[in-house]
């Protein structure tokens, strides 16, 4: 594509904030400390987790950059940035979360394959751009379409990003056409993040944002939109990001037996405390984030100070001073919810958090029961250890 190049080496990587904890340098994958996550409802771009599969593409000439829309449609079309900017601009607050968030805790049970994420492969941003439903109308696909006249049922996003898993080809993923053409699904072709143009790490000049769905489907550095009869056959749709039972290993795995992951399950994490903490006896604030996929709100967050025997309910909020009501117009349906509660910690103990979403889905108690060989979707109860003692410990 004119004006857009995918570097073959990592020598032209963009600068990053020193606060980030680097999980791999090539490709660059990093997350902020958990305490930084709850410092702001909208995650600063510098603190937003970085998830990459290859060197970061470079746009040399924004004027010549365009996205091709093709496949099972009557008229293909090339859209330049000026065409996309002419469409109505929407601002959508949405949380993106890598399917591998909290993988490290799962690997402590049994070895898994993947980037060693702690609890911060997640972030909340205000994404701005055109709705994909409006873009598809430009090529004759009406809103709320499940199948095109030519038999198209899926929308594939192809990146300029090249990765070894695709044998040097582009990263790609797809979502159902029914989701892509539904204005209420808020799927965006985004060109801004938190009111500023996307930076290179987050997909400049244009990326897809699929709210409520694992981050792997929100393709960055968009190159092509294909309308397909079947879902994308790329590596990350067919041979990765699938959930297998604990009995499956690398010798007996059958990738075709599982569907690609889409909506992420209900999740919550304590961010005010590390995995192991030393403190004086007394009161302490327990706070963190809770989120669920598919636009489901957070109905409740429960905190236990005795390893899960007894529980108290935490308060929930998004914007300071505005009461959070799940699924209410005043709430951001695609965004995380912060929780907090003041508890008394008289002695050493295990503090546990679990969330319940508006469909009454609750996090599983044990990571062992959801262990899988790729270490995805660790949404088990989040546990931290507290050692209470004197200040001279």
Phi, psi and omega in degrees: 000135177300136174083356183228126182229149175251108181300145179271354179226175182260020185283346184245037181288147179286162177290150178229158182288138182293345179290339185293140175266114187277122179264333170202142183271324182223103356289158186282120176225123186208157180220157178279166170298149183299327181296330180290332183297320185268010176282344182204132178301317173266118185288124175303145183304320181299331184264358181285135184301147180250121180233115184224156178242359180191186177300150184284123178299156180238132173262119181270325187218099183295333181293330183263358180284137176211163176246130178268132174247120187210187179106220186277062176225163185283327182226115175288160183206143172256127180249123174273166181301324180295328177291318181292322180290340178286339177285160179304136180266130178246146174247115183240121175274117185216142177267129171256139180221130175290140178299339180269007178305135181070022179297324183303319180294327178288325180290341176290338177281310178201148186303136174234166181254127177146171179299136184278075180283141170274236186249009189242023173276057186202150177195159182238127183222161170265110182262136182232138179167200181266145175288138179301327179300322178290322179296317182291334175298331180295338178251022171085018177256110183291162173303150176060039176265131177262333179211136178280168180300333181269004176096013179284129181234352183224150178245115181261135177252123180248130182266162168283342182300125178258139183216153185293330180296335176261022181055042180086359178273183186279150170293141179205158179201169180216161172228160178298146178300324181299327177283318183296327184263005180266110181302331181288343178282345173059030175290127186246149156261099191264139175237359175226151177225120183055040174082002179237155175305143176310141171268176187298320181299329187253018166111012180310133009264350187209135178221166172266141170235116179250095184299146175079002186240151180308147187302336183299340181268350179270079190292132179267166176049057189297133180246311187218144170245116180252133173265117188240157175282326180243164178295160180309137180261014180293163183306314188282354171261329188252332184232027176197169178051049171231151185256118179247156177288165182299340182283345183275132176233183186289348178272330184244012183292138174234099186300329183287349184279354182229145178277155177296143177293141176231264179303139174270148182285174179295140189214145166209153186217137172280122182250347182278351180229146176277181181299322178229131185227144174243126182210166175283156175295147179142199183274147179214148177268129174250118183217160181179203181240153172222144183201151174223156183276177175067014181082009179282136180277177179259115182278328186196148168232124182252138179238135176239139177251012178227037175076009176113010179278316180233152188226151167233152181268133178274155172282152182235145177202158170248291178263135182302130177087353178247117181301137178273124174238115183303137177065017178268155181302330183283351183259153175275107190292336183262003190250159178292168177235136174271148176229155174201152177204144175265125182233159177262127181240092184279337184209171180301138186196178173247126177261135185233143174232140173215145181244156176233131180264181187287350173264010180068018171287138181231149180296142177292145184294319191245133175291332181300324184286341180245010178305137175214154192294342176263355175066037181259156175054052170281096180244024179293163176313135179271130187235136173229149181260138177237126174251116183262130179198193179276164186294342181268014179294000000 
